[in-house]
XYZ file of C-alpha atoms in Angstrom:
342
model
C -2.849 -16.674 -39.552
C 0.372 -15.777 -39.969
C -0.727 -12.004 -37.809
C -2.077 -14.358 -35.213
C 0.513 -16.037 -34.594
C 3.421 -12.934 -34.470
C 0.646 -11.376 -32.249
C 0.143 -14.620 -30.089
C 4.525 -14.251 -30.429
C 4.544 -11.009 -29.052
C 1.959 -11.334 -25.966
C 3.693 -13.952 -24.785
C 7.873 -12.799 -25.243
C 6.143 -9.471 -23.540
C 4.362 -10.784 -20.505
C 7.533 -13.577 -20.359
C 10.262 -9.800 -20.398
C 7.353 -7.660 -17.645
C 10.256 -9.605 -14.285
C 12.885 -8.409 -15.855
C 12.176 -4.880 -17.359
C 10.033 -3.791 -14.369
C 12.157 -0.835 -13.475
C 12.144 0.705 -17.129
C 8.804 0.177 -17.101
C 7.915 1.837 -13.962
C 10.398 5.065 -15.183
C 8.675 5.246 -18.557
C 4.750 4.884 -16.600
C 6.499 8.235 -13.721
C 8.021 10.018 -16.806
C 4.482 10.289 -18.046
C 3.537 11.336 -14.870
C 5.710 13.632 -14.293
C 4.739 15.326 -17.802
C 2.559 17.768 -17.270
C 4.708 19.495 -15.008
C 7.700 19.146 -17.959
C 5.048 20.749 -19.713
C 4.203 23.404 -17.087
C 8.115 25.156 -16.606
C 8.454 24.958 -20.869
C 5.543 27.259 -20.300
C 6.096 29.106 -17.921
C 9.736 29.677 -18.038
C 9.909 29.580 -22.017
C 12.427 26.886 -21.077
C 14.438 24.109 -23.175
C 12.923 20.080 -22.348
C 16.443 19.810 -21.231
C 16.356 22.405 -18.426
C 12.179 21.674 -17.377
C 13.019 17.843 -17.327
C 16.007 18.711 -15.126
C 14.375 20.356 -12.872
C 11.395 18.026 -12.650
C 13.570 15.433 -12.104
C 15.117 17.315 -8.546
C 12.137 17.629 -6.979
C 11.146 14.414 -8.081
C 14.195 13.133 -5.937
C 13.871 15.760 -3.289
C 9.831 14.282 -2.674
C 11.686 10.733 -2.539
C 14.468 11.857 -0.504
C 11.803 14.043 1.996
C 9.749 10.829 2.176
C 12.540 8.131 2.827
C 14.319 11.233 5.410
C 10.661 10.587 7.395
C 10.156 6.965 7.499
C 13.059 6.312 8.754
C 13.668 8.827 10.573
C 9.734 7.704 12.377
C 11.840 4.503 12.461
C 14.846 5.338 14.942
C 12.527 7.307 17.197
C 10.585 4.013 17.563
C 13.245 2.164 17.695
C 15.007 4.282 20.398
C 11.392 4.842 22.112
C 11.731 1.359 22.641
C 14.869 0.191 23.941
C 14.638 3.044 26.343
C 10.803 2.036 27.911
C 10.807 -1.502 26.248
C 12.967 -3.409 29.206
C 11.073 -1.649 31.994
C 7.536 -2.110 30.370
C 7.831 -5.162 29.872
C 9.242 -5.929 33.125
C 6.068 -3.834 34.374
C 3.711 -5.563 32.759
C 4.893 -9.542 33.705
C 4.938 -8.169 37.373
C 1.419 -6.466 37.313
C -0.663 -8.443 34.537
C 0.894 -11.087 33.272
C 2.859 -13.070 36.324
C -0.857 -12.529 38.078
C -2.695 -14.362 34.979
C -0.359 -16.680 34.668
C -0.390 -18.049 38.067
C -5.331 -17.707 37.828
C -4.336 -19.830 35.046
C -2.980 -22.948 36.396
C -4.581 -22.827 39.636
C -7.883 -23.074 37.218
C -6.031 -25.740 34.559
C -5.197 -27.748 38.459
C -8.878 -27.608 39.098
C -9.721 -29.320 35.928
C -10.279 -32.558 34.869
C -7.146 -34.772 33.912
C -8.708 -35.690 30.193
C -9.143 -32.043 29.720
C -6.022 -30.641 31.122
C -4.760 -32.802 28.500
C -6.435 -32.030 25.896
C -5.700 -28.039 26.999
C -1.948 -28.291 27.574
C -1.679 -29.511 24.003
C -3.632 -27.113 22.154
C -1.451 -24.847 23.907
C 2.077 -26.986 22.381
C -0.013 -27.167 19.730
C 0.180 -23.095 19.601
C 3.338 -22.446 21.024
C 4.583 -24.619 18.180
C 2.293 -22.498 15.509
C 4.081 -18.356 17.228
C 7.366 -20.445 17.160
C 7.058 -21.161 13.532
C 5.636 -17.888 13.053
C 8.597 -16.032 13.961
C 10.929 -18.326 12.506
C 9.292 -17.542 9.794
C 8.998 -13.685 10.193
C 13.357 -13.908 10.949
C 13.778 -15.245 7.731
C 11.898 -13.287 5.961
C 13.523 -10.239 7.666
C 17.041 -11.394 6.788
C 16.048 -12.227 3.015
C 14.874 -8.635 3.559
C 18.190 -7.276 4.221
C 19.853 -9.553 1.638
C 17.856 -8.286 -1.030
C 18.371 -4.200 -0.070
C 21.633 -4.211 -2.675
C 19.994 -5.220 -5.658
C 17.106 -3.484 -4.666
C 19.255 -0.447 -4.435
C 20.499 -1.099 -7.645
C 17.691 -1.861 -9.499
C 15.695 1.296 -7.938
C 19.234 3.517 -9.248
C 18.125 2.191 -12.531
C 14.664 2.905 -12.291
C 15.382 6.620 -11.169
C 18.073 6.966 -14.095
C 15.818 5.194 -16.797
C 12.921 8.459 -15.344
C 15.342 11.211 -16.413
C 16.054 9.863 -19.668
C 12.137 8.172 -20.548
C 11.355 12.178 -19.688
C 14.232 13.528 -22.278
C 13.458 10.716 -24.811
C 9.440 11.217 -24.395
C 8.737 13.673 -26.708
C 10.840 11.405 -28.836
C 9.277 8.661 -28.294
C 5.545 9.299 -29.510
C 6.684 10.860 -32.631
C 8.700 7.537 -33.412
C 5.223 5.410 -32.353
C 3.020 7.511 -33.720
C 4.767 6.907 -37.644
C 3.451 3.431 -36.713
C 0.176 4.649 -36.546
C -3.086 4.787 -38.302
C -5.377 8.618 -37.337
C -7.539 6.324 -35.511
C -4.811 4.302 -33.542
C -3.705 7.398 -32.558
C -6.860 8.632 -31.340
C -7.517 5.274 -29.816
C -3.958 5.503 -27.981
C -4.881 9.526 -26.811
C -8.207 7.834 -25.406
C -6.197 4.989 -23.896
C -3.014 7.176 -22.288
C -5.102 9.599 -21.163
C -7.754 8.119 -19.036
C -5.333 6.168 -17.484
C -3.227 9.023 -16.457
C -6.309 10.432 -14.668
C -7.524 7.106 -12.852
C -3.640 6.682 -11.176
C -3.658 10.678 -10.355
C -7.179 10.293 -8.887
C -5.935 7.090 -7.333
C -2.933 8.344 -5.465
C -5.493 11.709 -4.477
C -8.154 9.104 -3.369
C -5.569 7.062 -1.361
C -3.649 10.533 0.447
C -7.418 11.208 1.009
C -8.034 8.531 2.840
C -5.181 8.678 4.213
C -5.885 12.263 5.688
C -9.211 11.317 6.877
C -7.551 7.984 8.518
C -4.620 10.255 10.865
C -7.600 12.753 11.678
C -9.606 9.857 13.418
C -7.326 8.531 14.638
C -5.929 11.654 16.429
C -8.807 12.877 17.554
C -9.798 9.304 19.165
C -6.366 8.743 21.476
C -6.298 11.987 21.838
C -9.700 11.457 23.363
C -8.481 8.673 25.022
C -5.636 11.444 26.517
C -2.858 8.911 25.168
C 0.511 10.454 25.134
C 2.111 10.728 21.713
C -1.490 10.847 19.890
C 0.104 12.496 17.145
C 3.305 10.126 16.758
C 1.560 7.261 16.978
C -1.657 9.186 14.683
C 1.496 8.731 11.904
C 2.470 5.342 12.292
C -1.057 3.641 12.383
C -1.194 5.815 8.750
C 1.946 3.724 7.894
C 1.091 0.655 8.955
C -2.494 1.503 7.157
C -0.515 2.090 3.872
C 1.778 -1.394 4.063
C 0.589 -4.458 2.286
C -1.434 -7.051 4.552
C -0.771 -4.618 7.517
C -3.646 -2.092 8.689
C -5.145 -0.060 11.659
C -6.111 -3.135 13.322
C -2.128 -4.186 13.684
C -2.050 -2.084 15.806
C -4.745 -0.577 17.406
C -5.671 -4.920 18.625
C -2.598 -5.681 19.637
C -2.182 -2.689 22.083
C -5.995 -2.696 23.585
C -5.143 -6.904 24.091
C -2.574 -5.494 25.740
C -4.176 -3.070 27.438
C -6.682 -5.567 28.760
C -4.460 -7.037 30.251
C -2.888 -4.556 32.388
C -6.120 -3.959 33.346
C -7.088 -0.891 32.221
C -10.667 -1.312 30.742
C -11.592 1.704 29.248
C -8.298 2.581 27.779
C -8.775 -0.908 25.312
C -12.147 -0.362 24.682
C -11.293 3.158 23.385
C -8.794 1.542 20.980
C -11.112 -1.401 19.548
C -14.120 1.296 18.949
C -11.521 3.247 17.769
C -10.425 0.171 14.938
C -14.094 0.066 14.268
C -15.035 3.687 13.380
C -11.899 4.436 11.788
C -12.997 0.629 10.049
C -15.755 1.901 9.613
C -15.522 4.653 8.216
C -13.144 4.021 5.513
C -15.083 1.582 4.237
C -17.981 3.401 3.305
C -15.606 6.087 2.217
C -13.967 4.327 0.445
C -16.366 3.315 -3.022
C -17.711 6.908 -3.086
C -13.822 8.474 -2.568
C -12.551 6.033 -5.350
C -15.728 6.976 -7.960
C -15.022 10.135 -7.198
C -11.522 10.615 -8.083
C -11.474 7.561 -10.830
C -14.085 7.751 -13.121
C -15.870 4.527 -12.426
C -19.457 4.158 -10.924
C -19.843 4.152 -6.063
C -20.983 0.425 -7.203
C -18.491 -0.870 -9.896
C -16.249 0.448 -6.917
C -16.866 -0.960 -4.516
C -17.719 -4.169 -6.012
C -13.823 -4.143 -7.789
C -12.568 -3.325 -4.391
C -14.243 -6.450 -2.608
C -13.921 -8.749 -5.237
C -10.136 -7.798 -5.869
C -9.433 -8.406 -1.945
C -11.264 -11.503 -1.787
C -9.031 -12.904 -4.597
C -5.746 -11.353 -4.364
C -5.848 -10.213 -0.960
C -4.510 -6.176 0.045
C -2.905 -6.385 -3.488
C -6.824 -6.337 -4.763
C -7.734 -3.505 -4.036
C -5.308 -1.855 -6.626
C -5.842 -4.664 -9.299
C -9.650 -4.568 -9.102
C -10.463 -1.277 -9.872
C -7.422 -1.071 -12.027
C -9.587 -3.899 -14.538
C -12.494 -1.426 -14.429
C -10.694 0.630 -15.515
C -9.374 -0.821 -18.363
C -12.165 -2.005 -18.951
C -14.227 1.156 -19.153
C -11.467 2.473 -20.957
C -10.526 0.286 -23.957
C -15.016 -0.231 -24.591
C -14.685 4.026 -24.750
C -11.951 3.425 -27.086
C -13.908 0.703 -28.987
C -11.102 -1.644 -28.367
C -13.550 -4.252 -26.461
C -17.401 -4.116 -27.897
C -19.943 -5.153 -26.064
C -23.062 -4.893 -27.986
C -23.939 -8.373 -27.539
C -27.840 -9.351 -26.625
C -29.777 -12.463 -24.518
């Protein structure tokens, strides 16, 4: 009984401390993922661990720096383009499309009965209030995001330092941990670590593959539609597709609506078709790609992706397959047993 109480207390304390120790947990996971690179440097060049860790850490920093530079450059280029072309585009859009649409709508509403007109007017007012509230929420979120940047930078710096130190001490931590484990527990722990490591790398490979497929479809589709800056827009679509909540539809659908307002039906319908094609192809490929890279069956991948998305939204795409992988790993290690019968 005492053993169970201690175990329960440790679990509760761990759950409570996880939000405060998240940078260190992520650093430990990163160090484990980078361990193969460290071992490669040690074996290939006969380097001591410190030099191998330093080389791996520098390469990791270069990768992060290149990724951040690419994103910042993309955002700045888009902002400059928007600042240069935004006002003339908005003026032309208002004169050529929006003004005519408003005039036609006013003429149509005037011909309606008073009750129907008042109902439409009330609906429009409610819609405008909702849009205003949404815009206020977005502005507040942006201010909150800006205020959180200094704290994020501090946590990110702590994370990077922790990655280096964990990589440096990983072999010693493993030896110290093994002293307190039985042989059977060691085997189970090695199995769990290897499976989760393989699944994590497989998940990254799957995301990269799906992003490449999305980019190719977007670029080919935009090139067929003769859209200028097709390459840059395809990169933007892939980047938005990776972000939480957003997706290809958050770029292509509003763009198509603007095209319809501008009476450019060809481009509008083309963008809608492109959105449907990208969405359908991704939904078909996702279960197979995740299953082959993460070691779970296509059916389990499909079910976990669907249920995860329904329960948790975008985050469910990560959590759903992760739960299945952890369950399969624990079952193979003999920690969770399912030998029951009906």
